Coordinates of C-alpha atoms and ligand atoms in Angstrom, one line a residue:
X30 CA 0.0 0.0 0.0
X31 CA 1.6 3.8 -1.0
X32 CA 2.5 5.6 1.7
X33 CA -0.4 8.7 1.9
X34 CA 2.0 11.2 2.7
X35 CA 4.4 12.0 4.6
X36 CA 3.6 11.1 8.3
X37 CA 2.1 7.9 6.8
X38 CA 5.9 7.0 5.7
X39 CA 7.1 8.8 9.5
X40 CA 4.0 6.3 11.1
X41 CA 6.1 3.2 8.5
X42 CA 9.7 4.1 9.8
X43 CA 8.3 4.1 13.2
X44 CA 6.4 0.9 13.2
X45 CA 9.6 -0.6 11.8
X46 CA 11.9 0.8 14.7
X47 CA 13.6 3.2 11.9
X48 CA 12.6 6.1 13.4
X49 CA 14.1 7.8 16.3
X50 CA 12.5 11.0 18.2
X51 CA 14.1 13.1 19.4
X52 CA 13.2 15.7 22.6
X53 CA 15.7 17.0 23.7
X54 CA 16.3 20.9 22.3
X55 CA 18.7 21.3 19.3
X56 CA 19.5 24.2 17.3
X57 CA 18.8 24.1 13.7
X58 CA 21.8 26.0 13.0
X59 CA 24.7 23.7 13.1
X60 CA 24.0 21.6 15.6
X61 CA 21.0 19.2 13.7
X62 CA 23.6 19.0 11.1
X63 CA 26.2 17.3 13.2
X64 CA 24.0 14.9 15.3
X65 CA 22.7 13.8 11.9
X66 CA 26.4 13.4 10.1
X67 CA 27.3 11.1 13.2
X68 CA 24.0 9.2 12.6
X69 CA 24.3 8.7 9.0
X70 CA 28.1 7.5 9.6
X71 CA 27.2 5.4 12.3
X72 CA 27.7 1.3 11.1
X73 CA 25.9 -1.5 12.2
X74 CA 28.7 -2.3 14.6
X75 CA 29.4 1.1 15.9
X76 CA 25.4 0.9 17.1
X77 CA 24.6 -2.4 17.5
X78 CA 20.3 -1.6 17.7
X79 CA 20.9 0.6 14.5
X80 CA 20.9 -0.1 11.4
X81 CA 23.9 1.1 8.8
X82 CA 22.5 4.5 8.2
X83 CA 21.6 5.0 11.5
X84 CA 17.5 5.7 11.8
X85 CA 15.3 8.4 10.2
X86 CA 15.8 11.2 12.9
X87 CA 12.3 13.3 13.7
X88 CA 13.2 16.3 15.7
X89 CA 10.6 17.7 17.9
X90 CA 12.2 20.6 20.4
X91 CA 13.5 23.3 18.1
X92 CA 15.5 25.9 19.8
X93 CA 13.6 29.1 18.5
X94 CA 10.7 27.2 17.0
X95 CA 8.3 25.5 19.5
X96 CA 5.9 23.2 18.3
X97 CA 7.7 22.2 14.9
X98 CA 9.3 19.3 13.8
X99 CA 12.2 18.3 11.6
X100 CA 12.7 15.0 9.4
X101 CA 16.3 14.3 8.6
X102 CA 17.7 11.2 7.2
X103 CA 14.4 9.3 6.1
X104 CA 15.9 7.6 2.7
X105 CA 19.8 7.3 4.9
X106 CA 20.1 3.6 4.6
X107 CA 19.7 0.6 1.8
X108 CA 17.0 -0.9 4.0
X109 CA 15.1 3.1 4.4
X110 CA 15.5 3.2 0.7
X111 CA 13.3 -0.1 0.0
X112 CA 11.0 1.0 2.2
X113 CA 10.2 4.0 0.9
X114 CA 10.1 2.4 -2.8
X115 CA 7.9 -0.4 -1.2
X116 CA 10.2 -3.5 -2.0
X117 CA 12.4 -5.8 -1.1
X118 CA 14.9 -4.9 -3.5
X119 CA 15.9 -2.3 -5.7
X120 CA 16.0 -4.4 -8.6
X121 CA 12.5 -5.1 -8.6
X122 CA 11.7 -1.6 -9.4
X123 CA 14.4 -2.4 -12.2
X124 CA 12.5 -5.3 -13.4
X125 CA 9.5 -3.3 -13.7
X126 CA 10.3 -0.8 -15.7
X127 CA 12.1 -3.7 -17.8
X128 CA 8.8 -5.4 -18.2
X129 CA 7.2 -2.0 -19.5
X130 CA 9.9 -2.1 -21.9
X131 CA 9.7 -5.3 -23.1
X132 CA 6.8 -4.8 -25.0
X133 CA 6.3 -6.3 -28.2
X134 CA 3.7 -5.5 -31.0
X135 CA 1.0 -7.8 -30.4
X136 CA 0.6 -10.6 -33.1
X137 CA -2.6 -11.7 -32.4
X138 CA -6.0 -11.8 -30.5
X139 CA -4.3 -13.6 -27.7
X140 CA -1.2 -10.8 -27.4
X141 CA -3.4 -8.0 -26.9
X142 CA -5.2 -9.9 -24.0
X143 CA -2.1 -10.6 -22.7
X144 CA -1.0 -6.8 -22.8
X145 CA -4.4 -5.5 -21.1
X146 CA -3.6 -5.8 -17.0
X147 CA -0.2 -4.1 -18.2
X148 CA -2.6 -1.4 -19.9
X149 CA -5.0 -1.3 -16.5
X150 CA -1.8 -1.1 -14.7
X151 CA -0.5 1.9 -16.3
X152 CA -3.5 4.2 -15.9
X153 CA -3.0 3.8 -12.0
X154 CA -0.1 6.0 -12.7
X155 CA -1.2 9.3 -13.5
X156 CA -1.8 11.7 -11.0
X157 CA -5.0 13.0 -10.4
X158 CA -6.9 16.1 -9.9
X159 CA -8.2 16.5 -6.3
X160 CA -10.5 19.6 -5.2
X161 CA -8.4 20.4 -2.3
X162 CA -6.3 18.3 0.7
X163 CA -4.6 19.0 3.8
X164 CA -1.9 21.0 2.5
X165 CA -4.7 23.5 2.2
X166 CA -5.4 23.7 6.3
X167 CA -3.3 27.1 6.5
X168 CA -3.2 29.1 3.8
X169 CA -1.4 32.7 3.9
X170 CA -2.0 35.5 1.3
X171 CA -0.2 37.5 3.3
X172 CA 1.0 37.8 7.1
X173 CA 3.6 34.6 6.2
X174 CA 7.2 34.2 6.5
X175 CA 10.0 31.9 5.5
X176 CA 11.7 32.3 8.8
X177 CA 8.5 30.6 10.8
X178 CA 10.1 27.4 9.5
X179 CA 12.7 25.6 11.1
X180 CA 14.9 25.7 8.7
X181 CA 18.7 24.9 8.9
X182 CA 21.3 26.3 8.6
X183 CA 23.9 23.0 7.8
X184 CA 27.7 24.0 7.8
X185 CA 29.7 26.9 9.3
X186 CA 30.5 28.2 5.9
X187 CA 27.4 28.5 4.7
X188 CA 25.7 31.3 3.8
X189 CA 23.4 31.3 5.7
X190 CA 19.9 28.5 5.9
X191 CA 18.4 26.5 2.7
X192 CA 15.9 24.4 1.9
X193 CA 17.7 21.1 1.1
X194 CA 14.8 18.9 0.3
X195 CA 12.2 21.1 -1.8
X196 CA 10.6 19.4 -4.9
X197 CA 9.9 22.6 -7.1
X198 CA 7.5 22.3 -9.7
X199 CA 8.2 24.5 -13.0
X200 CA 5.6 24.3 -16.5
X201 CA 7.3 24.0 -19.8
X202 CA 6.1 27.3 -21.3
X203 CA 6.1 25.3 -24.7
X204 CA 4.8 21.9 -23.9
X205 CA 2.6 22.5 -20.7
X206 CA 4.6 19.6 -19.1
X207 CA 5.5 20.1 -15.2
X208 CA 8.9 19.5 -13.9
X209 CA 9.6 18.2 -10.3
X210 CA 13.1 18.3 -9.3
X211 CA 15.0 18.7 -6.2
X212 CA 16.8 22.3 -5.7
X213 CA 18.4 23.7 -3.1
X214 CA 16.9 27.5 -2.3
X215 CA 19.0 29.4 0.4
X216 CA 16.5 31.8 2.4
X217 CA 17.3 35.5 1.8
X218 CA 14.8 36.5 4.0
X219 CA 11.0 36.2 4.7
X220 CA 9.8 36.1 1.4
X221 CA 12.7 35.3 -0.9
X222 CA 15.4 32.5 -1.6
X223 CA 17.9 31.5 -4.1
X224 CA 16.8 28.7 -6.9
X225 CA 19.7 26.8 -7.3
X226 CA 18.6 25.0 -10.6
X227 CA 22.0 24.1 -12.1
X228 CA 22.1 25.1 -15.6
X229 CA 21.5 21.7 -17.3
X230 CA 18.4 20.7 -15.4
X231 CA 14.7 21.4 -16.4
X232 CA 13.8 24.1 -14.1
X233 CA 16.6 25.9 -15.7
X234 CA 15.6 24.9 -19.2
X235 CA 11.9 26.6 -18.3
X236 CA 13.8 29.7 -17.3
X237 CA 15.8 30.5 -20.4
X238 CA 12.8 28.9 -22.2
X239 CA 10.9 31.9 -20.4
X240 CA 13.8 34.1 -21.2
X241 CA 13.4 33.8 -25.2
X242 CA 9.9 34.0 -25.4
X243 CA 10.1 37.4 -23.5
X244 CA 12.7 38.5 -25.5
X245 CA 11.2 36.9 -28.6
X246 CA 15.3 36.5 -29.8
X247 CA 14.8 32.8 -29.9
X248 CA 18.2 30.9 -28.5
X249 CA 20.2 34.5 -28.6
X250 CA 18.4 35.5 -25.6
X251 CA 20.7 36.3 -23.0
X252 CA 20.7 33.4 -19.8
X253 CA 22.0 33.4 -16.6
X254 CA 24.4 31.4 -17.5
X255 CA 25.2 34.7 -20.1
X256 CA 25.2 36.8 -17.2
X257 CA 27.4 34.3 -15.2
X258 CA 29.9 34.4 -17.7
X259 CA 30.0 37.8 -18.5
X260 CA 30.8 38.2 -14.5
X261 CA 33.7 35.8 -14.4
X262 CA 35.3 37.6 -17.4
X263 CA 35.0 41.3 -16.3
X264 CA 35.2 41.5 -12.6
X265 CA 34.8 38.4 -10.7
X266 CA 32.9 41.1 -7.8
X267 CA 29.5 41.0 -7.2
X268 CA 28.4 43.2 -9.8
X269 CA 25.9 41.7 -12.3
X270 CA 26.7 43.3 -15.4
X271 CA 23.5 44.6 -17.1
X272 CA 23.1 42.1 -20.4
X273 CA 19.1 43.1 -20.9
X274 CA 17.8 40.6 -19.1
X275 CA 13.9 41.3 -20.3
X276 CA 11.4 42.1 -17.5
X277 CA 8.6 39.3 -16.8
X278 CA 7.8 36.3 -14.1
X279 CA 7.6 32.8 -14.4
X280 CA 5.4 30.6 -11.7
X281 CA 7.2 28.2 -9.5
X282 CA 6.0 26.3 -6.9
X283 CA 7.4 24.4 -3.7
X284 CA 6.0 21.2 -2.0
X285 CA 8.3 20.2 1.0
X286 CA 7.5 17.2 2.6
X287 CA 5.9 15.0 0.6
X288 CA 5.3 11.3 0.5
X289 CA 8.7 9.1 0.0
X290 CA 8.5 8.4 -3.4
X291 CA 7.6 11.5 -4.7
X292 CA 10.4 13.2 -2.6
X293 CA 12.4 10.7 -4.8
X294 CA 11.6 11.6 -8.2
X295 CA 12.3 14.6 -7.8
X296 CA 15.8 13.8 -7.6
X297 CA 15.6 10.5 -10.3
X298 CA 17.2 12.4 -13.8
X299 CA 14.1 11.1 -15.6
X300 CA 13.9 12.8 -19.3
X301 CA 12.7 15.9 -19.8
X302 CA 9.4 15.1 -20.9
X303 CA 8.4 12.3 -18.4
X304 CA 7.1 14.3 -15.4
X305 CA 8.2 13.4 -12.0
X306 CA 4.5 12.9 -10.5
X307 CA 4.2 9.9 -13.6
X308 CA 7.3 8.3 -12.0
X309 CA 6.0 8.8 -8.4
X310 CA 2.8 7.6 -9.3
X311 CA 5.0 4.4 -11.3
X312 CA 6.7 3.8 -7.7
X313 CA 4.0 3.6 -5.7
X314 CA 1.6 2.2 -8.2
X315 CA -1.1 4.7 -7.0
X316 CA -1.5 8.2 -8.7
X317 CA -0.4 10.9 -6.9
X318 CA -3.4 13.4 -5.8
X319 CA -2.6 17.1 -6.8
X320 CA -4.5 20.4 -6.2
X321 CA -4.7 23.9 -7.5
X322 CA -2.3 26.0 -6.1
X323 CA -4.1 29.6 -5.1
X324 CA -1.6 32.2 -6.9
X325 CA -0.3 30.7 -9.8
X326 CA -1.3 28.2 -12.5
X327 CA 0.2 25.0 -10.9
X328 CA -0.4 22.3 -9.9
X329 CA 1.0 20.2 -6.3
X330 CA 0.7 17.5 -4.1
X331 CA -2.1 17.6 -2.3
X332 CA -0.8 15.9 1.3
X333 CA 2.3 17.9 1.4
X334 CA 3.4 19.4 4.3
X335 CA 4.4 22.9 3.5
X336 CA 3.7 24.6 -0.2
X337 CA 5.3 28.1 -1.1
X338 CA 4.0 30.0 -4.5
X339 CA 5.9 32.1 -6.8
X340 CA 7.6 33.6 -8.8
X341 CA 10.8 33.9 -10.3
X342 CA 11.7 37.0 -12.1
X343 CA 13.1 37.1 -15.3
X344 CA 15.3 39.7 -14.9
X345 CA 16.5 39.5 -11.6
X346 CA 20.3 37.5 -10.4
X347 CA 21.5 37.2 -6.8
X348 CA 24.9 35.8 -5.3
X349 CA 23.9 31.7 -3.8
X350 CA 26.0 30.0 -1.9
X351 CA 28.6 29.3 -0.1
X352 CA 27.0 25.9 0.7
X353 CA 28.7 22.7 2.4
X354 CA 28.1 20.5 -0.5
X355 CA 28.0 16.9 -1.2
X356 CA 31.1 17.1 -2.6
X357 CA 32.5 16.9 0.9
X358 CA 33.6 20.7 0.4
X359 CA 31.2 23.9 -0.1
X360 CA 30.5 24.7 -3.3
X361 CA 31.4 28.5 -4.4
X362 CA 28.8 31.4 -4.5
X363 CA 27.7 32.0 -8.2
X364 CA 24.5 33.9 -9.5
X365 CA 21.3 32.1 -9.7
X366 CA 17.7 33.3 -10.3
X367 CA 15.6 34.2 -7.0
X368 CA 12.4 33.1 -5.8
X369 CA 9.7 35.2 -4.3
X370 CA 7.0 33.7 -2.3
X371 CA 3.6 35.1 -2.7
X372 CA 1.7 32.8 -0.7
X373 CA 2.3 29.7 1.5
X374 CA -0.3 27.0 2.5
X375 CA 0.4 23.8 4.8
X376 CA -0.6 21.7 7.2
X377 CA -1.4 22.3 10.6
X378 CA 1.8 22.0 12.7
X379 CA 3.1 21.4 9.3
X380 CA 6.4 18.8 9.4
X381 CA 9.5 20.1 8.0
X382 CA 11.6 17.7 5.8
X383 CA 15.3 18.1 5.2
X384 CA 18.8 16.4 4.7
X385 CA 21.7 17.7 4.8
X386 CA 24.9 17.4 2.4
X387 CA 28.2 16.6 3.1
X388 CA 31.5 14.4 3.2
X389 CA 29.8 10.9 1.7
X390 CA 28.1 8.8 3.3
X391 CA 24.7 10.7 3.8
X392 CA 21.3 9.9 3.1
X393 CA 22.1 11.4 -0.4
X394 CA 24.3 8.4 -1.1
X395 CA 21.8 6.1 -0.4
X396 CA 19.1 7.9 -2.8
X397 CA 21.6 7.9 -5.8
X398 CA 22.7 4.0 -5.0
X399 CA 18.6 3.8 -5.9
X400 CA 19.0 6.0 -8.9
X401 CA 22.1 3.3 -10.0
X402 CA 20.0 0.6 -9.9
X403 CA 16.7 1.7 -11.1
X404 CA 18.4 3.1 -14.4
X405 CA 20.6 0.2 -14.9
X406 CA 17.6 -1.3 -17.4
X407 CA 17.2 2.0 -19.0
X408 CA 20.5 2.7 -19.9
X409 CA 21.0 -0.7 -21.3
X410 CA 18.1 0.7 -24.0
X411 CA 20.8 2.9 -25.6
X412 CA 24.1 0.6 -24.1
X413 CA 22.9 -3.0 -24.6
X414 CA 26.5 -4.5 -23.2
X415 CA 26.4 -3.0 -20.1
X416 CA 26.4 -5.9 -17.4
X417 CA 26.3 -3.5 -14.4
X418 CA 27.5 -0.7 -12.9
X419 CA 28.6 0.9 -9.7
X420 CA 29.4 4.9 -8.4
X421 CA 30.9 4.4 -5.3
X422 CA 29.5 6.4 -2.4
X423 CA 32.9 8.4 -2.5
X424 CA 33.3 9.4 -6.0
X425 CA 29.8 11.3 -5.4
X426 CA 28.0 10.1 -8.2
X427 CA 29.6 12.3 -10.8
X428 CA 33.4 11.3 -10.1
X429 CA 33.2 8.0 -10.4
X430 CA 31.2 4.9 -12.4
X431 CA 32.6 1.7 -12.9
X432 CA 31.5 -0.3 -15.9
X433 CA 31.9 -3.8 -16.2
X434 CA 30.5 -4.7 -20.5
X435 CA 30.2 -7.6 -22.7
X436 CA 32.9 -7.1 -24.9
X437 CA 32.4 -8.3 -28.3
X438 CA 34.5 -6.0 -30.5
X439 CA 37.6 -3.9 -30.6
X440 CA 36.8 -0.8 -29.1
X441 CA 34.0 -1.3 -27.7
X442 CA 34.7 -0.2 -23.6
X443 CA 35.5 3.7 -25.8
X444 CA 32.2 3.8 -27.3
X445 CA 30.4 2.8 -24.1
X446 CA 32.3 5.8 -22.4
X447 CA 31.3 7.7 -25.1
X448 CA 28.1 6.8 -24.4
X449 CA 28.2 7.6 -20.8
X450 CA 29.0 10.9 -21.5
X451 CA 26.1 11.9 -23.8
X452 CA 23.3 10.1 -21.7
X453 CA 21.5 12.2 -19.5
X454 CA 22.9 13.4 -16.4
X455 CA 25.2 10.9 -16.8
X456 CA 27.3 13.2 -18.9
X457 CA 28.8 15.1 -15.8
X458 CA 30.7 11.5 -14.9
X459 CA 34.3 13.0 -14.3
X460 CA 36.4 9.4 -14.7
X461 CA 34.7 5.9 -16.4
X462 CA 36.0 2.4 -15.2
X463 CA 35.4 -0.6 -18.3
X464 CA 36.0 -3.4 -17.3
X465 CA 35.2 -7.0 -18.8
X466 CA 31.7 -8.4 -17.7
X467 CA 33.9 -11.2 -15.2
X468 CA 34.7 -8.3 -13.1
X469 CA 32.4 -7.5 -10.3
X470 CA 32.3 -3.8 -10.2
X471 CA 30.4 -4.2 -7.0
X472 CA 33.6 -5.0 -5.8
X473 CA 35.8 -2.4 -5.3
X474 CA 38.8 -4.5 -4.4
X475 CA 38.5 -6.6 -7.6
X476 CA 38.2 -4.4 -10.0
X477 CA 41.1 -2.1 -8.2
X478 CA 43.1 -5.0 -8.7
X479 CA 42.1 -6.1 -12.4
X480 CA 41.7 -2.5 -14.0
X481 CA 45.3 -1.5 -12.4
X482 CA 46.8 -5.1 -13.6
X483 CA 44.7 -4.6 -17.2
X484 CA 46.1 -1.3 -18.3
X485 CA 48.7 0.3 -20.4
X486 CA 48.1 3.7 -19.3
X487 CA 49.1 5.6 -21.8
X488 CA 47.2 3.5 -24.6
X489 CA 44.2 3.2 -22.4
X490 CA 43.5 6.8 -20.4
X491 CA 41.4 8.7 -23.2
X492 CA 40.5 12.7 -22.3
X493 CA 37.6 14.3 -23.5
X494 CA 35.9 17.4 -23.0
X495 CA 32.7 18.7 -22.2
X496 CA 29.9 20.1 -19.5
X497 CA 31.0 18.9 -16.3
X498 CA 29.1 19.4 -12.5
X499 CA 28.7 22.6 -11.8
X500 CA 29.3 21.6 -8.3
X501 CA 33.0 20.2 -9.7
X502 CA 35.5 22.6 -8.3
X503 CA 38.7 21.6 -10.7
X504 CA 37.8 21.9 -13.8
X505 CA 39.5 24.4 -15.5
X506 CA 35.9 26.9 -16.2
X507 CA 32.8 26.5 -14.6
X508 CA 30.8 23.8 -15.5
X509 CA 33.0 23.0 -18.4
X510 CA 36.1 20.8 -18.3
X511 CA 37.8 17.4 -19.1
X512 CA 37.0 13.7 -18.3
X513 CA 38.6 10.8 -18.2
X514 CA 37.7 7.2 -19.5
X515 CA 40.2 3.9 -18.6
X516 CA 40.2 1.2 -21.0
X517 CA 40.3 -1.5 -18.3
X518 CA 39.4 -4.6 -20.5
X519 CA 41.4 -7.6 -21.9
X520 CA 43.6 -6.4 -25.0
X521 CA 42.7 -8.3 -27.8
X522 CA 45.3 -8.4 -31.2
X523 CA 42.3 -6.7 -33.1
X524 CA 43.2 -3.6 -30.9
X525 CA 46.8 -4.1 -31.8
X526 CA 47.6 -6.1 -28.4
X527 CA 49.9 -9.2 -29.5
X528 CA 51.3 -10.2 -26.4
X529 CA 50.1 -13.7 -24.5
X530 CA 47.2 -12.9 -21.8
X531 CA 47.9 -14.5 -18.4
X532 CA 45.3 -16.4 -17.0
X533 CA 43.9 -15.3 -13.7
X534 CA 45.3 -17.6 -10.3
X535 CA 42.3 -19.8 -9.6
X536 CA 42.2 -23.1 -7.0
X537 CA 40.8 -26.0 -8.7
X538 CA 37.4 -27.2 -7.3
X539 CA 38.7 -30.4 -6.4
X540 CA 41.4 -29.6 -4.0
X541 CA 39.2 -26.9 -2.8
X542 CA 37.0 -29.7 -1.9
X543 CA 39.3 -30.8 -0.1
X544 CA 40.5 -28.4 1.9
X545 CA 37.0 -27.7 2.9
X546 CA 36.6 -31.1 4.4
X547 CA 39.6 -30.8 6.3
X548 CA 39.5 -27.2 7.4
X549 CA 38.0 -28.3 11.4
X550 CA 41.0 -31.1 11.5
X551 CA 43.1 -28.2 10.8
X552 CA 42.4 -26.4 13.5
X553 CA 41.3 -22.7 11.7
X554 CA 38.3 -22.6 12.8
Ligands
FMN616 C1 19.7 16.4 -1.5 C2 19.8 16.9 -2.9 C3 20.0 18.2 -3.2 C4 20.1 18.6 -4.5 N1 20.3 19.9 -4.8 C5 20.4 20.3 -6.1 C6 20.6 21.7 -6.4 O1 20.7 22.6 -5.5 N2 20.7 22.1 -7.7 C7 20.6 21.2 -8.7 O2 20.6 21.6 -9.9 N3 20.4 19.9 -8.5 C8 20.4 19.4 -7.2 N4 20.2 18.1 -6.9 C9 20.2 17.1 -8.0 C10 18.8 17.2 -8.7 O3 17.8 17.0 -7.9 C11 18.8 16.1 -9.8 O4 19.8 16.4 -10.8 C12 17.4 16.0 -10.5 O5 17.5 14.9 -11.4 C13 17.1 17.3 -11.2 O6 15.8 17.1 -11.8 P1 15.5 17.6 -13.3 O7 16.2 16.7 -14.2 O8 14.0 17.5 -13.4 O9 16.0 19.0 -13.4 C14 20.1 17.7 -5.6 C15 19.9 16.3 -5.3 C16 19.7 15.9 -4.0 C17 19.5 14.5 -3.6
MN617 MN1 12.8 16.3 -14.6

């Protein structure tokens, strides 16, 4: 059964000892932060009653803020993670979509009878129109402020609180399709934040896709990312140089607090045209239930805890950041578009959900290790030899993705980098591992040993350019910079290697056999 909203999934993680509340007072500034960072580092052996992960953390003394509550680290382990997809494992969500994909044209009578619970099963995805819910309990045209929130404020550097966990909902001007994704927005004051919508994401497509239809000068129109770059070549100061930005607003709207899954789409890189609220309704095989916001033409969940309208203004850039970042360092300040809040409706005694961001691992790691697994089957639509695939918690996700492929001709591990590179989000991956499909990339150790052992660095490091993390703080301009891919599969004389390929030291099963029989006489045990 889908979790109805959020305290439904708090009521799950509590039933299931996951959930750990917390009276005692804690400041929101700093301190939640580091009581969370222990928790999320803590290993099943360093607290035997806790799980890896630690538990799902609901605050509910904050200093400065009586009567609210905090949720922090509710997806921050593998087990948290099933739960809140509603399985036992992550590959059945995998083998879900796979079935969706494996369909074939029907032949006959018999096929398309066959193919009807799948076509039942699909209309259970689609979210649906609801009159109103509870996120309508409170709703403030006016008299409201950002700051009656708890919000925190996660790492000395920062500069100053954000909203970590906010699925903000943008309309493709062109298309009418909405966009849920997950983006920071630091709190300027009571009615204002940052939207920190990287410039290859969706809510920053409708922007500049805002941008040219205001300025009617198609894909000339100037961008923030225009603006950002005329910064870093005049002054590098605070100055926004004035590059006729054209005046005008475009609605955006906030849901914080939602139910599990959709918290998770927001964060899944679906493609562009597959809303979020499909593939939330898809997780939890029940539609998700949205309602009209009351100051702009969109549309959000109905059970979330806290909703803030908007706008963004077209014209209008303002210094974000510092932010500690998950990166394990805080990503620079840069210009981003603001967000003012016209209204806000929620609850009553409306939850606040959060994470925070930092040195891996955090709940964040555990939410991408989903992502890995869940779009394993997709990617294998466009890269059919991919066996599988692992981004260790510590190259963050964009570092680091280790490939293990079925190798059936020369060159085959550099087109499946190239690959990599051009697929979705997966085109910010800094370094790519190939390795041969006996390697268990799940195994760090192994393929350490085999891709080290397997290469001729010089023949088999290949550079490229291209966009890069915006969060990435090497590369040589923002958001632009070089990868690397490593050849780490058997030479073969087609690719111009001659030379004799050892064999790998294995026992043989029969002395194994053996040995196992006489391991207790031995006197290892
Ligand atoms: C906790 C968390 C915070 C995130 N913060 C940001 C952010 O501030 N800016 C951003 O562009 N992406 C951020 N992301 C990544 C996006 O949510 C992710 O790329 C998502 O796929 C974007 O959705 P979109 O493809 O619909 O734009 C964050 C992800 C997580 C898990
Ligand atoms: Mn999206």
């Amino acid at each position: 059964m889908a979790y109805e909203d959020l305290r439904a999934w708090i009521a799950a993680l509590d039933c299931a000892g996951e959930l750990k509340k917390i009276r005692a007072e804690v400041d929101p500034v700093l301190e939640i932060t580091e009581i969370t960072d222990r928790v999320s580092k803590m290993s099943g052996t360093a607290a035997a009653s806790a799980p890896p992960g630690g538990r799902a953390l609901l605050f509910q003394n904050i200093k400065g803020y009586p009567g609210s509550q905090v949720l922090i680290n509710q997806f921050g382990s593998a087990h948290r993670m099933r739960m809140a997809l509603e399985v036992d494992s992550l590959d059945e969500v995998a083998e879900r979509i796979r079935a969706f994909m494996d369909v074939k044209s029907p032949q006959g009578f018999l096929d398309k009878v066959k193919m009807l619970p799948m076509l039942a099963e699909m209309g259970k995805f689609f979210p649906k129109s609801v009159s109103s819910g509870p996120c309508k309990e409170v709703i403030k045209r006016d008299n409201f402020s950002l700051l009656d929130f708890p919000i925190l404020q996660c790492w000395p550097k920062d500069a100053g609180r954000f909203i970590t966990l906010p699925c903000v909902i943008t309309r493709d001007p062109n298309t009418g399709k909405r966009n849920v994704g997950c983006y920071r927005m630091q709190v300027y004051d009571a009615r204002s934040t940052g939207m920190h919508w990287q410039r290859q994401k969706i809510g920053a497509e409708h922007y500049r896709e805002m941008l040219r239809r205001a300025t009617g000068r198609g894909t000339e129109a100037p961008s923030f990312s225009a603006a950002v770059d005329m910064m870093a070549r005049t002054s590098g100061g605070s100055q926004i140089p004035d590059i006729g930005l054209p005046p005008g607003k475009m609605e955006v709207a906030v849901a914080i607090g939602t139910d599990p899954a959709l918290t998770f789409s927001s964060i899944v890189p679906a493609p562009p045209d597959v809303e979020e609220y499909l593939i939330a309704g898809f997780l939890r095989q029940k539609p998700v239930e949205l309602v009209k916001c009351e100051t702009v033409d969109l549309e959000v969940p109905a059970t979330a805890e806290i909703v803030l309208e908007g706008h963004v203004h077209l014209d209008e850039l303002r210094t974000e950041g510092p932010f500690g970042d998950h990166t394990g360092f805080y990503s620079l300040e840069d210009l981003y578009p603001v967000f003012h809040v016209s209204c806000i409706t929620h609850r009553k005694d409306p939850i606040y959900s959060t994470t925070i961001v930092g040195k891996p691992p955090m709940e964040d790691g555990w939410m991408g290790k989903a992502v890995e697994r869940i779009f394993l089957p997709l990617m294998r639509l466009t890269v059919p030899e991919l066996v599988d695939i692992n981004l260790p918690v510590e190259g963050i996700f964009h570092n680091l993705m280790l490939v293990s492929i079925k190798k059936s001709y020369p060159g085959q591990a550099r087109k499946v980098m190239n690959a990599i590179w051009s697929l979705g989000q997966a085109m910010f991956t800094k370094c790519v591992v190939v390795v041969d499909e006996d390697v268990n990339v799940q195994d760090i150790a192994e393929v350490t040993l085999k891709a080290l052992n397997h290469i001729d660095p010089e023949r088999d490091i290949q550079f490229t350019l291209g966009p890069v993390d915006s969060l990435d703080h090497a590369s040589r301009l923002p958001n632009y910079g070089s990868k690397m891919g490593i050849d780490a599969t058997r030479k073969w004389p087609a690719e111009g290697f001659t030379r004799p390929w050892p064999d790998e030291i294995l026992m043989d099963e029969k002395t194994k056999a053996v040995v196992d029989k006489k391991w207790k006489e031995l006197g290892m045990e």
